[in-house]
Amino acid sequence: MTDQPKPLSRNEEIKARSRHLRGTIAEGLARAETGALAEDDTQLTKFHGIYQQDDRDLRPERAKRRLEKAFSFMTRLRVPAGILTPAQWRAMDRLADERANHTLRLTTRQTIQFHGIIKSNLKPAIQAMHAALLDTIAACGDVNRNVIATANPYESAVHAQAVAAARALSAHLLPRTRAWHEIWIDGERVAGGEAEAEAEPIYGATYMPRKFKIAIAVPPRNDVDVFAHDLGLIAIVGEGGIVGYDVTVGGGMGMTHGDPATFPRIGDVLGYVPADKVIELAEKVVLVQRDFGDRAERKHARLKYTIEDRGTEWFLAALTERLGWELLPPRPFRFDATGDRLGWSESGDGRSHFTLFVENGRVADREGSPLKSALAEIAGFHEGVFIITANQNLVIADIPAHGREAVASAIARHGLANPAGGLRRNSMACVALPTCGLALAESERYLPGLVAALEDELAAVGLAQEEIVIRMTGCPNGCARPYLAEIGLVGRNPGLYNLHLGAAFDGSRMNRLYRADLDHDAILAALRPLFAAYARDRHPGEHFGDFAERTALAA
Ligand code: SRM
Ligand code: SF4
């Protein structure tokens, strides 16, 4: 029997026929009889940063009444390195009220998602983003996504270089098609046939086999979880700032329950690249994956599987061939944590920064906690920038000396003080229900209550202030990077979670499955004795993840 090549996945056909990501999206937007778009077009809108969703809380009621699902759209901004001006923040705040569900959702990749935009509001919403000099191009889809970078403005010069690199990488790897502008902004078709007019020099007609993600970390902070990325860049700082990067490849978090062919993986350190060659390096990594990634099986299409199947040495050889030069041996680096440094800090240039904990990234006005209004007020007078962190938090950054008092007073007046508990400060949950179509269990709506219960347990053994990283997702896709948390909870079924333990505090080692299918009480029962043992038996300075690896998981 001969080895037949496997047929391409359906998404490959959709991309190939799409005339560079146009499909029939424009026609679907004009169709008033449904709140949805054509199915194939919903795959293409992802490349435009737009996901069709429906409110899952309303599904049973609407099905009973034989109504169409309550369709709406999630849109995701592209914000390299997570930086927004106050004017942009104010515009996005208004947009959330006028076109979406009155909330802004800070994501684990340093951007904002809007939920609940109905079809007729989509175009005006995107146009409002464009008017604020923002866009949603390539925020999702089989392309390079939002490039993220350490949100640490305290070392101003180095941070500025990392941000500049993130922006340059994002611009270089952006699709060239004018489809986004044509559909959402000006409505004008490019004359002379899109295919010829818009060759995609990097991606070609069918783009990447799957999503592709890049992060830049500036040690000692691994606040971007650099090892979770297809391509990770670890800044090496010398005289004059960032002189180059250690390069990691093949990280990724997603897996499918019960399918051992899928797994989370942390990236391999491949070598060192001088700073002036980093764009060329990134492009060639993309090209190797573009040409060798699996286009038949989407669950097997990320770079991590290409590398796992063919080997790191093969990958390095394929990369070197395209580069025409060799990576240098990696330089030493040291990470200390994946979390943000919450609260006030100062940089050498006389500016201050306040890192605000935003629970699970949801910026909303709630009774007793008017976070959204408070941030809009601060954006009204703030003279610096806002930086969204990859931990779903927000840095009110670059505050000049004369502006600090006003920010401090707004924080105090609106009760925005950061939480005291070490577990909550290091907690993160993905969106999950009711908007995520893939959620198997609650996440964002459940984690705050679980953390309260776990903090009681920690307080009982004297560990209330202990910094422990906990992350939850409503399914195994890994959107809050739960496999890199000291306590990872991964949704299995409504109300049931797999408990993973043992990741390193600095994000350099993944956790492992400890117990499966736990409900709320079972999660507490599993962790209670471990917290007690940790309080009693830990080595000086030992983090909870290391302790769990040494004790509970070793047993
Ligand atoms: Fe994610 C799919 C939300 C970061 C791995 N992710 C989704 C979708 C779009 C569901 C869907 O496909 O229908 C979720 C939308 C939920 C909603 O209602 O908003 C979603 N992912 C998120 C966000 C908003 C989670 C959050 O709470 O912040 C993050 C948005 C990031 C951004 O701004 O771009 C988010 N997703 C991640 C990360 C973390 C990261 O990149 O650092 C991962 C793991 C890293 C990785 O890619 O391996 C991640 N998301 C996935 C996967 C699994 C991909 C895989 O190849 O294994 C899916 C499912 C898929 O693509 O088929 C997914
Ligand atoms: Fe949805 Fe799963 Fe991602 Fe959570 S981890 S947002 S449930 S896809």
Coordinates of C-alpha atoms and ligand atoms in Angstrom, one line a residue:
M1 CA 0.0 0.0 0.0
T2 CA 1.3 3.4 -0.8
D3 CA 1.2 6.3 1.6
Q4 CA -1.6 8.5 0.3
P5 CA -1.2 12.2 1.3
K6 CA -4.0 13.0 3.7
P7 CA -6.6 15.4 2.3
L8 CA -6.3 19.0 3.4
S9 CA -8.5 20.2 6.2
R10 CA -11.7 22.1 5.3
N11 CA -10.2 25.3 6.6
E12 CA -7.5 25.1 3.9
E13 CA -10.1 25.0 1.2
I14 CA -12.0 27.9 2.8
K15 CA -8.8 30.0 2.9
A16 CA -7.8 29.0 -0.7
R17 CA -11.2 30.1 -2.1
S18 CA -11.5 33.2 0.0
R19 CA -9.8 35.7 -2.3
H20 CA -7.4 36.7 0.4
L21 CA -9.8 36.5 3.3
R22 CA -12.9 38.1 1.7
G23 CA -15.2 35.2 1.2
T24 CA -18.8 36.5 1.3
I25 CA -18.4 38.4 4.5
A26 CA -19.6 41.7 3.0
E27 CA -22.7 40.1 1.6
G28 CA -23.4 38.3 4.9
L29 CA -23.3 41.6 6.8
A30 CA -26.1 43.0 4.6
R31 CA -28.4 40.0 5.3
A32 CA -30.9 41.3 7.8
E33 CA -32.9 38.1 8.3
T34 CA -30.3 36.4 10.5
G35 CA -27.9 37.6 13.2
A36 CA -25.3 35.2 11.9
L37 CA -22.9 35.0 9.0
A38 CA -22.4 32.1 6.6
E39 CA -20.5 29.2 8.2
D40 CA -17.4 29.4 6.0
D41 CA -17.3 33.2 6.5
T42 CA -17.1 32.7 10.3
Q43 CA -13.8 31.0 9.7
L44 CA -12.5 34.0 7.7
T45 CA -13.7 36.7 10.1
K46 CA -11.3 35.3 12.6
F47 CA -8.4 36.7 10.5
H48 CA -10.2 40.0 10.9
G49 CA -10.2 39.6 14.7
I50 CA -13.9 38.7 14.8
Y51 CA -15.6 35.5 16.2
Q52 CA -19.2 34.6 15.8
Q53 CA -20.6 33.5 19.2
D54 CA -23.9 33.0 20.9
D55 CA -25.0 33.5 24.4
R56 CA -24.9 30.0 25.9
D57 CA -27.0 31.0 28.9
L58 CA -29.9 31.8 26.5
R59 CA -29.6 28.6 24.4
P60 CA -32.2 26.5 26.2
E61 CA -34.9 29.2 26.3
R62 CA -34.4 30.2 22.7
A63 CA -34.5 26.6 21.6
K64 CA -37.7 26.1 23.4
R65 CA -39.2 29.2 21.7
R66 CA -37.8 28.0 18.3
L67 CA -35.8 31.1 18.0
E68 CA -32.4 31.5 16.3
K69 CA -29.5 31.4 18.8
A70 CA -28.7 34.8 20.4
F71 CA -25.8 35.4 18.0
S72 CA -23.3 38.2 18.6
F73 CA -19.6 38.8 17.8
M74 CA -16.5 38.9 19.9
T75 CA -13.9 41.3 18.5
R76 CA -10.3 41.4 19.6
L77 CA -8.0 44.3 19.1
R78 CA -4.4 44.0 17.8
V79 CA -2.3 45.9 20.4
P80 CA 1.4 44.8 20.1
A81 CA 2.9 44.9 23.6
G82 CA -0.5 45.9 25.0
I83 CA 0.0 49.7 25.0
L84 CA -2.9 52.1 24.6
T85 CA -3.0 55.9 24.9
P86 CA -5.5 57.4 27.3
A87 CA -7.5 58.7 24.2
Q88 CA -7.6 55.2 22.9
W89 CA -8.8 53.9 26.3
R90 CA -11.5 56.4 26.4
A91 CA -12.6 55.5 22.9
M92 CA -12.7 51.8 23.7
D93 CA -14.6 52.5 26.9
R94 CA -17.3 54.4 24.9
L95 CA -17.3 51.6 22.3
A96 CA -18.1 49.0 25.0
D97 CA -21.1 51.0 26.0
E98 CA -22.4 51.9 22.6
R99 CA -21.8 48.7 20.6
A100 CA -20.9 45.9 23.0
N101 CA -21.9 44.5 26.4
H102 CA -20.6 47.4 28.6
T103 CA -17.4 45.6 29.5
L104 CA -13.8 45.5 28.2
R105 CA -12.1 42.2 28.6
L106 CA -8.3 42.3 29.0
T107 CA -6.8 39.1 27.6
T108 CA -3.9 36.9 28.4
R109 CA -2.3 38.3 25.3
Q110 CA -2.3 41.9 26.2
T111 CA -5.2 43.1 24.3
I112 CA -8.9 43.9 24.7
Q113 CA -11.9 41.8 23.6
F114 CA -15.4 43.1 23.2
H115 CA -18.2 40.7 23.7
G116 CA -21.9 40.9 22.6
I117 CA -21.6 43.0 19.4
I118 CA -24.6 42.2 17.3
K119 CA -24.1 42.0 13.5
S120 CA -25.6 45.4 12.7
N121 CA -23.1 46.9 15.2
L122 CA -20.0 45.2 13.9
K123 CA -19.1 47.6 11.1
P124 CA -19.6 50.8 13.3
A125 CA -17.6 49.1 16.1
I126 CA -14.7 48.3 13.8
Q127 CA -14.9 51.8 12.4
A128 CA -14.7 53.4 15.9
M129 CA -11.6 51.3 16.6
H130 CA -10.1 52.5 13.3
A131 CA -10.9 56.1 14.2
A132 CA -8.9 55.6 17.4
L133 CA -6.0 54.3 15.3
L134 CA -6.6 50.7 16.3
D135 CA -7.4 47.6 14.3
T136 CA -8.4 44.0 14.7
I137 CA -6.3 42.7 11.8
A138 CA -4.8 39.2 12.5
A139 CA -5.9 39.3 16.1
C140 CA -7.2 35.7 15.5
G141 CA -6.9 33.3 12.5
D142 CA -4.1 31.2 11.0
V143 CA -1.5 34.0 11.1
N144 CA 0.9 35.6 13.5
R145 CA -1.2 37.0 16.3
N146 CA -0.8 39.9 18.7
V147 CA 2.9 40.1 19.6
I148 CA 3.3 40.4 23.3
A149 CA 6.1 41.8 25.4
T150 CA 7.0 42.1 29.1
A151 CA 4.8 44.9 30.6
N152 CA 7.6 46.2 32.7
P153 CA 8.1 50.0 32.1
Y154 CA 10.3 50.3 35.3
E155 CA 13.4 49.9 33.3
S156 CA 12.3 52.4 30.7
A157 CA 15.0 52.1 28.0
V158 CA 14.9 48.3 27.9
H159 CA 11.1 48.2 28.0
A160 CA 11.0 50.7 25.1
Q161 CA 13.2 48.5 23.0
A162 CA 11.1 45.4 23.7
V163 CA 8.0 47.3 22.7
A164 CA 9.7 48.6 19.5
A165 CA 10.7 45.0 18.7
A166 CA 7.1 43.7 19.3
R167 CA 5.7 46.5 17.1
A168 CA 8.2 45.8 14.3
L169 CA 7.5 42.0 14.4
S170 CA 3.8 42.6 14.4
A171 CA 4.0 45.0 11.4
H172 CA 6.4 42.7 9.5
L173 CA 4.2 39.6 9.9
L174 CA 0.9 41.3 9.2
P175 CA -1.1 39.9 6.3
R176 CA -0.9 42.3 3.3
T177 CA -4.4 41.7 2.0
R178 CA -6.6 44.9 1.9
A179 CA -9.7 42.7 2.8
W180 CA -10.1 44.2 6.3
H181 CA -10.1 47.8 5.1
E182 CA -12.3 46.9 2.2
I183 CA -15.0 45.1 4.3
W184 CA -15.0 47.1 7.5
I185 CA -13.7 50.6 6.6
D186 CA -14.0 52.0 3.1
G187 CA -16.0 49.4 1.3
E188 CA -13.9 49.8 -1.9
R189 CA -12.7 46.9 -3.8
V190 CA -9.1 46.8 -4.9
A191 CA -9.1 47.2 -8.7
G192 CA -7.5 44.7 -11.0
G193 CA -8.2 41.4 -9.2
E194 CA -7.3 40.9 -5.6
A195 CA -5.1 37.9 -6.1
E196 CA -2.6 39.7 -8.3
A197 CA -2.8 43.0 -6.6
E198 CA -2.2 41.5 -3.2
A199 CA 0.4 38.7 -3.2
E200 CA 1.1 37.7 0.4
P201 CA 4.9 37.5 0.3
I202 CA 5.2 35.8 3.7
Y203 CA 2.0 33.8 3.9
G204 CA 0.9 32.9 0.4
A205 CA -2.8 32.3 -0.5
T206 CA -3.5 29.8 2.4
Y207 CA -1.7 31.6 5.2
M208 CA -0.4 29.5 8.1
P209 CA -1.5 25.9 8.9
R210 CA -2.7 27.3 12.3
K211 CA -2.3 30.2 14.6
F212 CA 1.2 31.4 15.4
K213 CA 2.3 33.3 18.5
I214 CA 5.3 35.3 19.5
A215 CA 6.3 36.7 22.9
I216 CA 9.2 38.8 24.1
A217 CA 10.3 38.4 27.7
V218 CA 12.7 40.7 29.5
P219 CA 14.3 38.8 32.4
P220 CA 14.0 38.5 35.3
R221 CA 10.2 38.8 34.6
N222 CA 8.6 36.0 32.6
D223 CA 5.3 37.8 32.7
V224 CA 4.5 36.7 29.1
D225 CA 5.1 33.0 29.7
V226 CA 7.7 33.0 27.0
F227 CA 7.9 29.1 26.9
A228 CA 4.2 28.8 26.0
H229 CA 4.8 30.4 22.5
D230 CA 5.5 29.1 19.0
L231 CA 8.4 31.6 19.0
G232 CA 9.7 33.0 22.3
L233 CA 12.4 35.7 22.5
I234 CA 14.2 36.2 25.8
A235 CA 15.9 39.6 25.8
I236 CA 19.6 39.6 26.6
V237 CA 20.5 43.0 28.0
G238 CA 24.0 44.4 27.6
E239 CA 25.5 47.9 27.4
G240 CA 23.0 50.1 25.7
G241 CA 20.0 47.9 26.3
I242 CA 18.8 44.8 24.5
V243 CA 21.7 43.3 22.5
G244 CA 20.0 40.2 21.3
Y245 CA 17.6 37.4 22.2
D246 CA 17.7 33.8 23.2
V247 CA 15.2 32.0 20.9
T248 CA 12.7 29.4 22.0
V249 CA 10.5 27.5 19.6
G250 CA 7.6 25.0 19.8
G251 CA 5.6 26.0 22.9
G252 CA 1.9 25.7 23.0
M253 CA -0.8 25.0 25.6
G254 CA -3.8 23.4 23.9
M255 CA -4.8 19.7 24.1
T256 CA -8.0 17.7 23.9
H257 CA -9.3 15.6 26.8
G258 CA -8.8 11.9 26.0
D259 CA -6.6 12.4 22.9
P260 CA -3.0 11.6 23.8
A261 CA -1.8 12.8 20.4
T262 CA -2.5 16.3 21.7
F263 CA -0.5 17.9 24.5
P264 CA 0.8 21.1 26.0
R265 CA 4.5 21.7 25.4
I266 CA 7.1 24.2 26.4
G267 CA 9.5 25.7 23.9
D268 CA 13.0 24.5 23.3
V269 CA 15.9 27.0 23.6
L270 CA 17.4 27.0 20.1
G271 CA 20.2 29.6 20.3
Y272 CA 20.9 33.3 20.4
V273 CA 20.1 36.0 17.7
P274 CA 21.6 39.5 17.7
A275 CA 18.9 42.2 18.0
D276 CA 19.3 43.5 14.5
K277 CA 18.5 40.1 13.0
V278 CA 15.4 39.3 15.0
I279 CA 12.8 40.2 12.3
E280 CA 14.6 38.0 9.8
L281 CA 14.8 35.2 12.3
A282 CA 11.0 35.4 13.0
E283 CA 10.1 35.5 9.4
K284 CA 12.1 32.4 8.7
V285 CA 10.6 30.5 11.6
V286 CA 7.2 31.4 10.2
L287 CA 8.2 30.2 6.8
V288 CA 9.5 26.8 8.0
Q289 CA 6.2 26.3 9.9
R290 CA 4.2 27.6 6.9
D291 CA 5.8 24.9 4.7
F292 CA 6.0 22.0 7.0
G293 CA 3.1 22.4 9.4
D294 CA 0.3 19.9 9.1
R295 CA -2.5 21.2 6.9
A296 CA -4.6 18.0 7.1
E297 CA -5.3 17.8 10.8
R298 CA -5.9 21.1 12.6
K299 CA -5.4 19.5 16.0
H300 CA -1.9 18.6 14.9
A301 CA -1.1 21.8 13.0
R302 CA 0.8 24.0 15.5
L303 CA 4.6 24.4 15.3
K304 CA 5.0 22.3 18.5
Y305 CA 3.8 19.2 16.6
T306 CA 6.1 19.9 13.6
I307 CA 9.0 20.1 16.0
E308 CA 7.9 17.1 18.1
D309 CA 7.5 14.9 15.0
R310 CA 10.6 16.0 13.1
G311 CA 12.9 16.9 16.0
T312 CA 14.5 20.1 17.2
E313 CA 17.7 19.4 15.2
W314 CA 15.7 19.0 12.0
F315 CA 14.0 22.3 12.7
L316 CA 17.3 24.1 13.4
A317 CA 18.7 22.8 10.1
A318 CA 15.6 23.9 8.2
L319 CA 15.8 27.3 9.8
T320 CA 19.5 27.7 9.2
E321 CA 19.1 26.8 5.6
R322 CA 16.6 29.6 5.1
L323 CA 18.6 32.1 7.1
G324 CA 21.9 31.4 5.5
W325 CA 23.6 32.0 8.8
E326 CA 23.7 30.2 12.2
L327 CA 22.2 31.1 15.5
L328 CA 24.8 31.6 18.2
P329 CA 24.9 29.5 21.4
P330 CA 22.2 30.7 23.9
R331 CA 23.3 33.2 26.5
P332 CA 22.5 32.7 30.2
F333 CA 19.2 34.1 31.6
R334 CA 17.3 33.9 34.8
F335 CA 13.6 34.3 35.4
D336 CA 12.1 34.9 38.9
A337 CA 8.3 34.9 38.3
T338 CA 5.5 34.9 35.8
G339 CA 3.3 37.4 37.7
D340 CA 3.1 41.1 37.6
R341 CA 4.6 43.4 40.2
L342 CA 1.3 44.9 41.5
G343 CA 1.1 48.4 43.0
W344 CA 3.4 51.4 42.7
S345 CA 6.9 51.4 41.2
E346 CA 9.2 54.0 39.9
S347 CA 11.6 54.1 36.9
G348 CA 14.9 55.9 36.9
D349 CA 13.5 58.8 34.8
G350 CA 11.3 60.1 37.6
R351 CA 8.1 58.5 36.3
S352 CA 5.8 56.2 38.3
H353 CA 3.7 53.3 37.4
F354 CA 0.7 51.7 39.1
T355 CA 0.0 48.0 38.2
L356 CA -3.7 47.3 38.9
F357 CA -5.0 43.8 39.5
V358 CA -8.1 43.3 37.3
E359 CA -9.8 40.1 38.3
N360 CA -9.8 37.8 35.3
G361 CA -9.3 40.9 33.1
R362 CA -13.0 41.9 33.2
V363 CA -13.3 45.7 33.3
A364 CA -16.9 46.3 34.3
D365 CA -18.9 48.5 36.7
R366 CA -20.2 46.3 39.4
E367 CA -22.0 47.3 42.6
G368 CA -19.4 48.7 45.0
S369 CA -16.7 48.4 42.4
P370 CA -17.0 50.9 39.5
L371 CA -13.8 49.8 37.8
K372 CA -14.8 50.7 34.3
S373 CA -15.9 54.3 35.2
A374 CA -12.8 54.8 37.4
L375 CA -10.5 53.8 34.6
A376 CA -12.4 56.1 32.2
E377 CA -12.0 58.9 34.7
I378 CA -8.2 58.3 35.0
A379 CA -8.0 58.1 31.2
G380 CA -9.4 61.6 31.2
F381 CA -6.4 63.2 32.8
H382 CA -3.6 60.6 32.7
E383 CA -0.6 61.8 30.7
G384 CA 1.2 58.5 30.3
V385 CA 0.0 55.3 28.7
F386 CA -2.0 52.2 29.7
I387 CA -0.2 48.8 29.4
I388 CA -2.3 45.6 29.4
T389 CA -0.3 42.8 30.9
A390 CA -0.3 39.2 29.8
N391 CA -1.7 38.4 33.2
Q392 CA -4.9 40.3 32.4
N393 CA -3.9 43.2 34.6
L394 CA -3.4 46.9 33.7
V395 CA -0.4 49.2 34.3
I396 CA -1.2 52.9 34.5
A397 CA 2.2 53.7 33.2
D398 CA 4.6 56.6 32.7
I399 CA 2.9 58.9 35.2
P400 CA 4.8 62.2 35.5
A401 CA 5.7 63.3 39.0
H402 CA 3.0 66.0 38.9
G403 CA 0.3 63.4 37.9
R404 CA 0.9 60.8 40.6
E405 CA -1.3 62.4 43.2
A406 CA -4.4 62.5 40.9
V407 CA -4.0 58.8 40.0
A408 CA -3.4 57.8 43.6
S409 CA -6.5 59.7 44.7
A410 CA -8.7 58.2 42.0
I411 CA -7.5 54.7 42.9
A412 CA -8.3 55.3 46.6
R413 CA -11.6 57.1 45.9
H414 CA -12.9 54.3 43.8
G415 CA -11.6 51.5 46.1
L416 CA -9.4 50.0 43.4
A417 CA -6.8 48.8 45.9
N418 CA -5.0 45.6 44.9
P419 CA -6.0 42.4 46.8
A420 CA -3.9 41.4 49.8
G421 CA -4.1 37.7 49.3
G422 CA -1.2 36.1 47.5
L423 CA -3.4 33.5 45.7
R424 CA -5.9 36.1 44.2
R425 CA -3.0 38.4 43.2
N426 CA -1.7 35.5 41.1
S427 CA -5.0 34.2 39.8
M428 CA -6.2 34.1 36.2
A429 CA -9.2 32.6 34.4
C430 CA -10.1 32.3 30.8
V431 CA -13.5 33.7 29.6
A432 CA -15.4 30.4 29.1
L433 CA -19.2 30.7 29.7
P434 CA -21.4 32.2 28.5
T435 CA -19.6 33.4 25.3
C436 CA -17.0 30.8 24.5
G437 CA -18.4 28.1 22.2
L438 CA -15.7 25.6 23.4
A439 CA -16.2 25.9 27.2
L440 CA -17.0 22.7 29.0
A441 CA -17.2 24.3 32.4
E442 CA -17.3 27.8 34.0
S443 CA -14.1 29.7 34.5
E444 CA -14.2 33.5 34.8
R445 CA -17.5 33.4 36.6
Y446 CA -16.3 30.6 39.0
L447 CA -12.7 31.3 39.9
P448 CA -13.2 34.3 42.2
G449 CA -15.4 32.3 44.5
L450 CA -13.1 29.3 44.5
V451 CA -10.1 31.6 45.3
A452 CA -12.1 33.0 48.3
A453 CA -12.6 29.5 49.6
L454 CA -9.0 28.5 49.0
E455 CA -7.7 31.7 50.7
D456 CA -9.7 30.6 53.8
E457 CA -7.8 27.3 53.7
L458 CA -4.4 29.1 53.3
A459 CA -5.2 31.6 56.1
A460 CA -6.0 28.6 58.4
V461 CA -2.4 27.5 58.0
G462 CA -0.8 30.9 58.0
L463 CA -0.2 31.2 54.3
A464 CA -2.6 34.0 53.4
Q465 CA 0.1 36.2 51.9
E466 CA 1.9 33.4 50.1
E467 CA 2.3 34.0 46.3
I468 CA 0.9 31.0 44.6
V469 CA 0.0 31.0 40.9
I470 CA -3.5 29.6 40.2
R471 CA -5.1 29.5 36.8
M472 CA -8.4 28.1 35.5
T473 CA -9.8 27.3 32.1
G474 CA -13.2 26.1 31.1
C475 CA -11.7 23.5 28.7
P476 CA -8.3 22.0 27.9
N477 CA -7.4 24.6 25.2
G478 CA -5.3 26.4 27.7
C479 CA -6.2 30.1 27.1
A480 CA -5.1 31.1 30.6
R481 CA -2.0 28.9 30.3
P482 CA -3.2 26.7 33.1
Y483 CA -0.4 24.1 32.5
L484 CA 2.1 26.7 33.6
A485 CA 0.4 27.4 36.9
E486 CA 1.4 26.0 40.3
I487 CA -2.3 25.1 40.7
G488 CA -4.0 24.5 37.3
L489 CA -7.7 23.8 37.0
V490 CA -8.9 22.6 33.6
G491 CA -12.7 22.2 32.9
R492 CA -13.9 18.7 32.1
N493 CA -17.7 18.9 32.5
P494 CA -20.0 21.4 34.1
G495 CA -18.8 21.8 37.7
L496 CA -15.9 19.3 37.2
Y497 CA -12.2 20.1 36.8
N498 CA -8.9 18.4 36.5
L499 CA -6.4 19.5 39.0
H500 CA -2.8 20.0 37.8
L501 CA 0.1 20.7 40.2
G502 CA 3.8 21.3 40.2
A503 CA 4.6 24.0 37.7
A504 CA 7.6 26.2 38.4
F505 CA 6.9 29.8 39.7
D506 CA 9.1 31.2 37.0
G507 CA 7.2 29.5 34.2
S508 CA 10.0 27.2 33.2
R509 CA 8.4 23.8 34.0
M510 CA 4.8 22.7 33.3
N511 CA 2.6 21.1 35.9
R512 CA 1.2 17.5 35.8
L513 CA -2.3 16.0 36.3
Y514 CA -2.8 15.3 40.0
R515 CA -6.5 14.5 40.3
A516 CA -9.3 14.3 37.7
D517 CA -12.9 15.3 37.7
L518 CA -13.1 17.2 41.0
D519 CA -16.0 19.3 42.0
H520 CA -15.8 22.4 44.3
D521 CA -15.6 20.4 47.5
A522 CA -13.2 17.9 46.1
I523 CA -10.9 20.6 45.0
L524 CA -10.8 22.0 48.5
A525 CA -10.4 18.5 50.0
A526 CA -7.5 17.8 47.6
L527 CA -5.6 21.0 48.3
R528 CA -6.3 21.4 52.1
P529 CA -3.8 18.7 53.2
L530 CA -1.2 20.0 50.7
F531 CA -1.5 23.5 52.0
A532 CA -1.0 22.2 55.6
A533 CA 2.0 20.1 54.5
Y534 CA 3.5 23.0 52.6
A535 CA 3.2 25.3 55.6
R536 CA 4.9 22.7 57.8
D537 CA 7.5 21.0 55.6
R538 CA 8.6 23.4 52.9
H539 CA 12.2 24.3 52.4
P540 CA 13.2 27.9 53.0
G541 CA 12.1 29.9 49.9
E542 CA 10.5 26.9 48.3
H543 CA 7.5 27.7 46.1
F544 CA 4.3 25.7 46.2
G545 CA 4.8 24.3 42.7
D546 CA 8.3 23.0 43.6
F547 CA 7.0 21.6 46.9
A548 CA 4.1 19.8 45.1
E549 CA 6.5 18.4 42.6
R550 CA 8.9 17.2 45.4
T551 CA 6.1 15.7 47.6
A552 CA 2.6 15.1 46.3
L553 CA 3.6 14.3 42.7
A554 CA 6.6 12.2 43.7
A555 CA 4.4 9.9 45.8
Ligands
SRM1 FE1 -7.7 31.1 23.4 C1 -9.8 29.5 21.3 C2 -10.2 33.1 24.4 C3 -5.4 33.1 24.8 C4 -5.4 28.6 23.2 N1 -9.6 31.3 22.8 C5 -10.3 30.5 21.9 C6 -11.7 31.1 21.6 C7 -11.5 32.1 20.5 C8 -12.8 30.1 21.4 C9 -13.1 29.6 20.0 O1 -12.2 29.3 19.3 O2 -14.3 29.6 19.7 C10 -11.9 31.8 23.0 C11 -12.9 33.0 23.0 C12 -13.6 33.1 24.3 C13 -14.4 34.3 24.4 O3 -15.7 34.2 24.6 O4 -13.9 35.4 24.5 C14 -10.5 32.1 23.4 N2 -7.8 32.8 24.3 C15 -8.9 33.4 24.7 C16 -8.6 34.6 25.7 C17 -9.6 35.8 25.5 C18 -8.5 34.1 27.1 C19 -8.5 35.1 28.2 O5 -9.3 34.9 29.1 O6 -7.8 36.1 28.1 C20 -7.1 34.9 25.2 C21 -7.1 35.9 24.1 C22 -5.7 36.1 23.7 C23 -5.5 37.2 22.7 O7 -5.7 38.3 23.0 O8 -5.1 36.9 21.5 C24 -6.7 33.5 24.7 N3 -5.7 30.9 23.8 C25 -5.0 31.8 24.5 C26 -3.7 31.2 24.9 C27 -2.7 31.9 25.8 C28 -1.6 32.5 25.0 O9 -1.7 32.6 23.8 O10 -0.6 33.0 25.6 C29 -3.7 29.9 24.5 C30 -2.7 28.9 24.8 C31 -1.4 29.0 24.0 C32 -1.5 28.4 22.7 O11 -2.0 29.0 21.7 O12 -1.1 27.2 22.6 C33 -5.0 29.7 23.8 N4 -7.6 29.3 22.3 C34 -6.6 28.4 22.5 C35 -6.9 27.2 21.7 C36 -6.0 26.0 21.5 C37 -5.1 26.2 20.4 C38 -4.2 25.0 20.1 O13 -3.6 25.1 19.0 O14 -4.0 24.1 20.9 C39 -8.2 27.5 21.2 C40 -9.0 26.5 20.3 C41 -8.6 26.6 18.9 O15 -7.8 27.4 18.4 O16 -9.2 25.7 18.1 C42 -8.6 28.8 21.6
SF4_2 FE1 -12.9 28.9 25.8 FE2 -11.4 26.8 26.5 FE3 -10.2 29.1 25.8 FE4 -11.5 28.9 28.1 S1 -9.7 27.7 27.5 S2 -11.7 30.6 26.6 S3 -13.2 27.6 27.7 S4 -11.4 27.8 24.5

